[in-house]
mmCIF file of N, CA and C in Angstrom:
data_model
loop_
_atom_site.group_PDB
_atom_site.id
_atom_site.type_symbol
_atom_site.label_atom_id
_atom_site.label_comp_id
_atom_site.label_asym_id
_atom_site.label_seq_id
_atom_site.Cartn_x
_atom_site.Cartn_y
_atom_site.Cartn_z
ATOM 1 N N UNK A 1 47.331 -179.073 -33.974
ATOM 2 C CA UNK A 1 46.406 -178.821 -35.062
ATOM 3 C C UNK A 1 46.694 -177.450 -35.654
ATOM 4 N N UNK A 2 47.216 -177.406 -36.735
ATOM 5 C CA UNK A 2 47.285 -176.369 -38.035
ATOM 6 C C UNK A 2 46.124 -175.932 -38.889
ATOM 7 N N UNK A 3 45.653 -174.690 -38.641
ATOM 8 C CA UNK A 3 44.570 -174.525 -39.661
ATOM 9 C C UNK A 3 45.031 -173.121 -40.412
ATOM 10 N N UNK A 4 44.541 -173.673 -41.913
ATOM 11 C CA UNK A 4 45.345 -172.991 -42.684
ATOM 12 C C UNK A 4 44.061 -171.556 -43.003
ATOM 13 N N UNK A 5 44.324 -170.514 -42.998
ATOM 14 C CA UNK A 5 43.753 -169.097 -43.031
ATOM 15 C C UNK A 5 43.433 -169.440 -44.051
ATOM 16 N N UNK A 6 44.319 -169.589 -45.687
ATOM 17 C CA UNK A 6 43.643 -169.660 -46.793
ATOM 18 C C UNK A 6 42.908 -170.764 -47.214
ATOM 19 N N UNK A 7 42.269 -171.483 -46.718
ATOM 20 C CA UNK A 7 41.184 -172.654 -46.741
ATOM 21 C C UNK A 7 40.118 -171.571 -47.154
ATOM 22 N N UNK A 8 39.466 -172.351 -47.937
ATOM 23 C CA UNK A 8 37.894 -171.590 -47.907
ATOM 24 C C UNK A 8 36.900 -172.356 -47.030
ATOM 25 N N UNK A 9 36.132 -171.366 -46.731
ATOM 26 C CA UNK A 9 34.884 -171.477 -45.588
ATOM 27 C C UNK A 9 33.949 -172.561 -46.540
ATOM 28 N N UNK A 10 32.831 -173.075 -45.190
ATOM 29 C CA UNK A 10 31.634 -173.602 -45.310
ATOM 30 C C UNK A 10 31.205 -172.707 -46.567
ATOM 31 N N UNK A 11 30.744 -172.010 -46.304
ATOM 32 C CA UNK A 11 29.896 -171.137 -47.467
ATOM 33 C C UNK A 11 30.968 -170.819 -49.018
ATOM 34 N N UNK A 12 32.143 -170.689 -49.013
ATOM 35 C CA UNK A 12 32.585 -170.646 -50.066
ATOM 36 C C UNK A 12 32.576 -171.642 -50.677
ATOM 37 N N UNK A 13 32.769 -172.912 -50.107
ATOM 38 C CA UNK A 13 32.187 -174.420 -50.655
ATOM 39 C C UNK A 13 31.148 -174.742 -51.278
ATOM 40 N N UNK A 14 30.389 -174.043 -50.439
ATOM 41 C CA UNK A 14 28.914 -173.925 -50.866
ATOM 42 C C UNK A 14 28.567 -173.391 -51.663
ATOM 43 N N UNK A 15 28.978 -172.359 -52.297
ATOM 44 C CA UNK A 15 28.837 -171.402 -53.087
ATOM 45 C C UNK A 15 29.657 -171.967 -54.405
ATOM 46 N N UNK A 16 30.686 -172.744 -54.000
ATOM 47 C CA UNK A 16 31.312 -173.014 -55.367
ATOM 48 C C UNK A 16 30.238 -174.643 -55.975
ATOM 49 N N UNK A 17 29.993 -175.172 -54.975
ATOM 50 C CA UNK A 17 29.381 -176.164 -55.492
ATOM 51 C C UNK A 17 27.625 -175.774 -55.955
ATOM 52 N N UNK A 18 27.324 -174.932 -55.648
ATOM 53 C CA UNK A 18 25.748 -174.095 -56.304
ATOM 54 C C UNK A 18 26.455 -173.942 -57.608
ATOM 55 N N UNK A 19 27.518 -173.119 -57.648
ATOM 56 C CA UNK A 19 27.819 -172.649 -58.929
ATOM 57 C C UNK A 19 28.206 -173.530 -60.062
ATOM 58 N N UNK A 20 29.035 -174.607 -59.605
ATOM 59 C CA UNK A 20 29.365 -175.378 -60.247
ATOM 60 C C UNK A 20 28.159 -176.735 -60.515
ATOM 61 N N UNK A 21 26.679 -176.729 -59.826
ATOM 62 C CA UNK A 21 25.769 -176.940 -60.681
ATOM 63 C C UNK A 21 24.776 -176.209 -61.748
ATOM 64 N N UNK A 22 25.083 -175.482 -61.398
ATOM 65 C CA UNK A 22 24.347 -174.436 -62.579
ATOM 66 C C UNK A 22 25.154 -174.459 -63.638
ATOM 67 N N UNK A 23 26.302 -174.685 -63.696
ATOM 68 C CA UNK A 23 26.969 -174.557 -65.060
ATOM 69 C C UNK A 23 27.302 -175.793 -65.725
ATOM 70 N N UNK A 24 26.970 -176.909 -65.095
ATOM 71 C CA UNK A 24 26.569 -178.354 -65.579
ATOM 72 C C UNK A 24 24.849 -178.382 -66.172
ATOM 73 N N UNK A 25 24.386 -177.778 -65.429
ATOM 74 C CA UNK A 25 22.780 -177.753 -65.823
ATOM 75 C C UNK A 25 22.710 -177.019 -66.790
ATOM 76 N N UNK A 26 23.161 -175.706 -67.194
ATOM 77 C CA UNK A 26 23.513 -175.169 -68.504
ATOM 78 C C UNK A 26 23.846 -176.307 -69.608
ATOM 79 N N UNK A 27 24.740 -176.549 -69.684
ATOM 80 C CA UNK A 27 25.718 -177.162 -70.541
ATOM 81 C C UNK A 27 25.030 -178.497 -70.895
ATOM 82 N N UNK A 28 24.239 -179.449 -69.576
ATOM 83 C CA UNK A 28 23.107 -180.427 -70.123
ATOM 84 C C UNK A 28 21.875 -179.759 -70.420
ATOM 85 N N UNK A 29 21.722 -178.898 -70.415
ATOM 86 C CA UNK A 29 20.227 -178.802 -71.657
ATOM 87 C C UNK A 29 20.787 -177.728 -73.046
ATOM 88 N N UNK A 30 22.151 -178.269 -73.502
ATOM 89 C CA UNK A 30 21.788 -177.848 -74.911
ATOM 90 C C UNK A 30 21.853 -178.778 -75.443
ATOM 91 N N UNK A 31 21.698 -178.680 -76.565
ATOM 92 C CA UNK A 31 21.223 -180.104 -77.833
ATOM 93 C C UNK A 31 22.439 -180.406 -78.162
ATOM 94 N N UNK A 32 22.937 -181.750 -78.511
ATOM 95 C CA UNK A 32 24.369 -182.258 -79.155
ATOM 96 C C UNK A 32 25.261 -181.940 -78.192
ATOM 97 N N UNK A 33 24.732 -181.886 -77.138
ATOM 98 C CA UNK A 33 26.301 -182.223 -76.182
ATOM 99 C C UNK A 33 25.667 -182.874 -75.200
ATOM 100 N N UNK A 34 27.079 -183.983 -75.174
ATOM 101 C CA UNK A 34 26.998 -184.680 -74.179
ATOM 102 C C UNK A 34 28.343 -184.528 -72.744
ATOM 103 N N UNK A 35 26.618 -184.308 -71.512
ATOM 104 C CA UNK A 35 27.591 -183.306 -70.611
ATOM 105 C C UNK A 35 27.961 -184.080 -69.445
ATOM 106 N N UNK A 36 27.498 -185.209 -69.792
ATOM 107 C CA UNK A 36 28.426 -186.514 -69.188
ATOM 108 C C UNK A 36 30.054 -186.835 -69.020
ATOM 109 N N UNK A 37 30.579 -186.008 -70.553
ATOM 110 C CA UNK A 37 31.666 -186.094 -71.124
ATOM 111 C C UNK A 37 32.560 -184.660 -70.606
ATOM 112 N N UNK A 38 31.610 -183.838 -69.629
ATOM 113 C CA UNK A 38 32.392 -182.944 -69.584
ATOM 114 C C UNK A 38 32.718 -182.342 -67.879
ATOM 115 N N UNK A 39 33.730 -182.333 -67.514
ATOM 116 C CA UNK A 39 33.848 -182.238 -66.355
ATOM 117 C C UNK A 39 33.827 -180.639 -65.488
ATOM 118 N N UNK A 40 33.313 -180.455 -64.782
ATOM 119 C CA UNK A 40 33.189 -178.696 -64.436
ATOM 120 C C UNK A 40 33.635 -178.606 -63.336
ATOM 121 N N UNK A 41 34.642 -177.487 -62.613
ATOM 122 C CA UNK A 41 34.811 -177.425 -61.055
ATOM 123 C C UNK A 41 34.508 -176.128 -61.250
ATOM 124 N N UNK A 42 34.446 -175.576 -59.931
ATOM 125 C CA UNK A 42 34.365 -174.083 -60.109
ATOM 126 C C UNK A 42 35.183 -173.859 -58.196
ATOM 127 N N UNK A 43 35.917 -172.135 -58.174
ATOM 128 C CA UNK A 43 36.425 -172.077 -57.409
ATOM 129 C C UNK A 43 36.480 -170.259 -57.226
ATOM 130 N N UNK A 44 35.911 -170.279 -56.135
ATOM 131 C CA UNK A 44 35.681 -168.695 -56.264
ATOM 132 C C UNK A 44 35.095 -167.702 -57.415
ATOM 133 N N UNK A 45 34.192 -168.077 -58.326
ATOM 134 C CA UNK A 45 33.750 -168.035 -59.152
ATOM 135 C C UNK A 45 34.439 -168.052 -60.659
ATOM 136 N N UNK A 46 35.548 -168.940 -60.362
ATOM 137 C CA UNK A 46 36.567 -169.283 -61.702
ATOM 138 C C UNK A 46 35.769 -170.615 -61.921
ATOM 139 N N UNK A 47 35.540 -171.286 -63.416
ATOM 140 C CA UNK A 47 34.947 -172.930 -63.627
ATOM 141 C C UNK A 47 35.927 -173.272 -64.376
ATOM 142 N N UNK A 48 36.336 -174.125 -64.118
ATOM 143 C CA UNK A 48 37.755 -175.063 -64.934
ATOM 144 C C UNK A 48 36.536 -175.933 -65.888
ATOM 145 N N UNK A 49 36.671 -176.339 -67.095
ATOM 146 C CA UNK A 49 35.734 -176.962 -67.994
ATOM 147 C C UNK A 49 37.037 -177.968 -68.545
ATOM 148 N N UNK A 50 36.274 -179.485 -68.692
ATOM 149 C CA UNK A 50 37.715 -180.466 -68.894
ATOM 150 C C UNK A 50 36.471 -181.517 -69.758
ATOM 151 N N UNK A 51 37.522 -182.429 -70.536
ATOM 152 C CA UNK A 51 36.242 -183.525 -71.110
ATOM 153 C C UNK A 51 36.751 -183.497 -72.322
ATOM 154 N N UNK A 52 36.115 -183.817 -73.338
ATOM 155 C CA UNK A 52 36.259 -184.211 -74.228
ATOM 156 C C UNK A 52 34.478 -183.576 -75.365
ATOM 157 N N UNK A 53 34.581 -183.008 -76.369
ATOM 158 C CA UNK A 53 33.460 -182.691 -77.165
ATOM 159 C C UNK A 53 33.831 -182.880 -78.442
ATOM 160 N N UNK A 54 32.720 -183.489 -79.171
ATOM 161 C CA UNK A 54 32.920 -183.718 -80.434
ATOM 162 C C UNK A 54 33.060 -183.376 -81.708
ATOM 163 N N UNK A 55 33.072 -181.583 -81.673
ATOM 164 C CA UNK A 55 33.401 -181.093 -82.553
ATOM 165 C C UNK A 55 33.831 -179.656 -82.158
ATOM 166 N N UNK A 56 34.043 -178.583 -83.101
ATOM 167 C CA UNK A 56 34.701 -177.152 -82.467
ATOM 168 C C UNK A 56 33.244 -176.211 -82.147
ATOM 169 N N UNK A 57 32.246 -176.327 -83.113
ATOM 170 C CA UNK A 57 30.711 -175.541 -82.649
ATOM 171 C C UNK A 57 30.192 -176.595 -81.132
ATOM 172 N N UNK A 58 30.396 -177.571 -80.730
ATOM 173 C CA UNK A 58 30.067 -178.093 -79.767
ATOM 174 C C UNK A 58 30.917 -177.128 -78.119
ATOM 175 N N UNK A 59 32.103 -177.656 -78.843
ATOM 176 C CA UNK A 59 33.022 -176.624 -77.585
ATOM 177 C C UNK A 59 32.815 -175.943 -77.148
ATOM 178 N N UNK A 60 32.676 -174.195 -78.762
ATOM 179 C CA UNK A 60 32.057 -173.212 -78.398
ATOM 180 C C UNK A 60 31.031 -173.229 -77.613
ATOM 181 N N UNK A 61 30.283 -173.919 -78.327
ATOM 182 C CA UNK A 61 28.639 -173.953 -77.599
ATOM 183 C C UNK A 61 28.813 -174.095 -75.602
ATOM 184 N N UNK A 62 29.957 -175.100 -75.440
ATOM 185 C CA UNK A 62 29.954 -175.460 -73.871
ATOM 186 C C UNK A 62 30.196 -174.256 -73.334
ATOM 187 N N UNK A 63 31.479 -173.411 -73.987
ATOM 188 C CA UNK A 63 32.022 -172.451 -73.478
ATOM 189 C C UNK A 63 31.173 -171.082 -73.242
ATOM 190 N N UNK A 64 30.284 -171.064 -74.348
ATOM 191 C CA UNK A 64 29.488 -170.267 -74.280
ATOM 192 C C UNK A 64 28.220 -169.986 -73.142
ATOM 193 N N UNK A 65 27.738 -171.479 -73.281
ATOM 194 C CA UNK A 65 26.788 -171.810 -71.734
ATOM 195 C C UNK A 65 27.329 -171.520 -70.756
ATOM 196 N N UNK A 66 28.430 -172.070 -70.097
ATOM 197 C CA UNK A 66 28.766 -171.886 -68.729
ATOM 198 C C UNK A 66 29.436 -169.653 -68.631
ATOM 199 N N UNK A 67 30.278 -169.606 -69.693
ATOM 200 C CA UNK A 67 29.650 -167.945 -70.042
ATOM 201 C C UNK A 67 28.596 -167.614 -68.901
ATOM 202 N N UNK A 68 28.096 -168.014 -69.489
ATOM 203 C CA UNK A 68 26.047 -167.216 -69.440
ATOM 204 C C UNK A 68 25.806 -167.411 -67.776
ATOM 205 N N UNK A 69 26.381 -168.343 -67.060
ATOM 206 C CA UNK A 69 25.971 -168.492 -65.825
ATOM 207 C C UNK A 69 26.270 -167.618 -64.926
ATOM 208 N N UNK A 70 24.854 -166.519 -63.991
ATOM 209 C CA UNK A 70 25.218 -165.948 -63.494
ATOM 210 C C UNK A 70 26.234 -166.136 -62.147
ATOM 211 N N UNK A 71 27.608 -165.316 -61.790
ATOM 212 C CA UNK A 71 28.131 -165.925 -61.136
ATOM 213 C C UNK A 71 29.533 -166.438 -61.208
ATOM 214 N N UNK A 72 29.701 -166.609 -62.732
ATOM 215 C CA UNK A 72 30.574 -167.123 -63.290
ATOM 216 C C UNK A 72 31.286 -165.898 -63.787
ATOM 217 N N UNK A 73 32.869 -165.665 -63.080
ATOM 218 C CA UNK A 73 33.849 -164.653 -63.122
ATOM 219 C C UNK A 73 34.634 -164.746 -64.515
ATOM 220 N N UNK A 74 35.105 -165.704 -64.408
ATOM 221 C CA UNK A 74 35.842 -166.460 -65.247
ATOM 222 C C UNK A 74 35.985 -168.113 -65.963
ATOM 223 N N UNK A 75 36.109 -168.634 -67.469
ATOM 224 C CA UNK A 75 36.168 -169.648 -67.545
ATOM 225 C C UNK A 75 37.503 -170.084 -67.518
ATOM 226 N N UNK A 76 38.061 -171.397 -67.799
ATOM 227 C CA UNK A 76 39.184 -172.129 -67.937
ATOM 228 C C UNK A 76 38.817 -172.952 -69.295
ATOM 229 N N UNK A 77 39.909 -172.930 -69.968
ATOM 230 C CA UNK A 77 39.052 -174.214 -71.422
ATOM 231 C C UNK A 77 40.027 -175.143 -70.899
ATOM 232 N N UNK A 78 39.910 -176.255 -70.350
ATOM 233 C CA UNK A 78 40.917 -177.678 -70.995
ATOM 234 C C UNK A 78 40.163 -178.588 -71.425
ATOM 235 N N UNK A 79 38.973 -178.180 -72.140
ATOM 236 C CA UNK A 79 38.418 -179.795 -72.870
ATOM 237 C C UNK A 79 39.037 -179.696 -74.369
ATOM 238 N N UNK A 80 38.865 -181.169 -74.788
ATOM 239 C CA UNK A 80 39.318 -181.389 -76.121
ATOM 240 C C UNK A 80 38.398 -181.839 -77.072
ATOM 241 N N UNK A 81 38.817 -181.382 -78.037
ATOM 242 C CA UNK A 81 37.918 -181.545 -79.494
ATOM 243 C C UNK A 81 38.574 -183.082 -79.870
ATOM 244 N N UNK A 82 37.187 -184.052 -79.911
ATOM 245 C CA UNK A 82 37.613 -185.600 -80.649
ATOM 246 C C UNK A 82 37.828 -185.248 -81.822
ATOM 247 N N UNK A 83 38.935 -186.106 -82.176
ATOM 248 C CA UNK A 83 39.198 -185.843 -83.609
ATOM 249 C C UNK A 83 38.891 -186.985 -84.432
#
């Protein structure tokens, strides 16, 4: 049995998955987005944001919410604007 040092702990798990609901819960209570469509991980307080939104003020808007979450180091953009 191999255990790898850089694994993250119980609690960093934990911590990424707290974080990474708060920045879904952001992102579902603003108006005109649908956050069904949008996928969030988060990892040491980096959130990768993926999905699909329906216009470029929508995007912003996602990018901007998860922003705001305390906690949140850094974002990632890979969602796409429907065209």
């Amino acid at each position: 049995l191999k255990i790898n040092p850089n694994a993250p702990t119980a609690n960093e798990i934990a911590a990424d998955l707290a974080l990474q609901a708060k920045v879904q819960a952001a992102i579902a209570s603003q108006t005109g987005v649908n956050a069904l469509k949008i996928n969030v991980s988060s990892h040491r307080g980096v959130v990768t944001l993926g999905g699909t939104v329906t216009a470029g003020p929508v995007h912003d808007l996602v990018l901007q919410s998860a922003r705001g979450v305390p906690g949140v180091v850094r974002v990632i953009d890979r969602m796409h604007v429907q065209k």
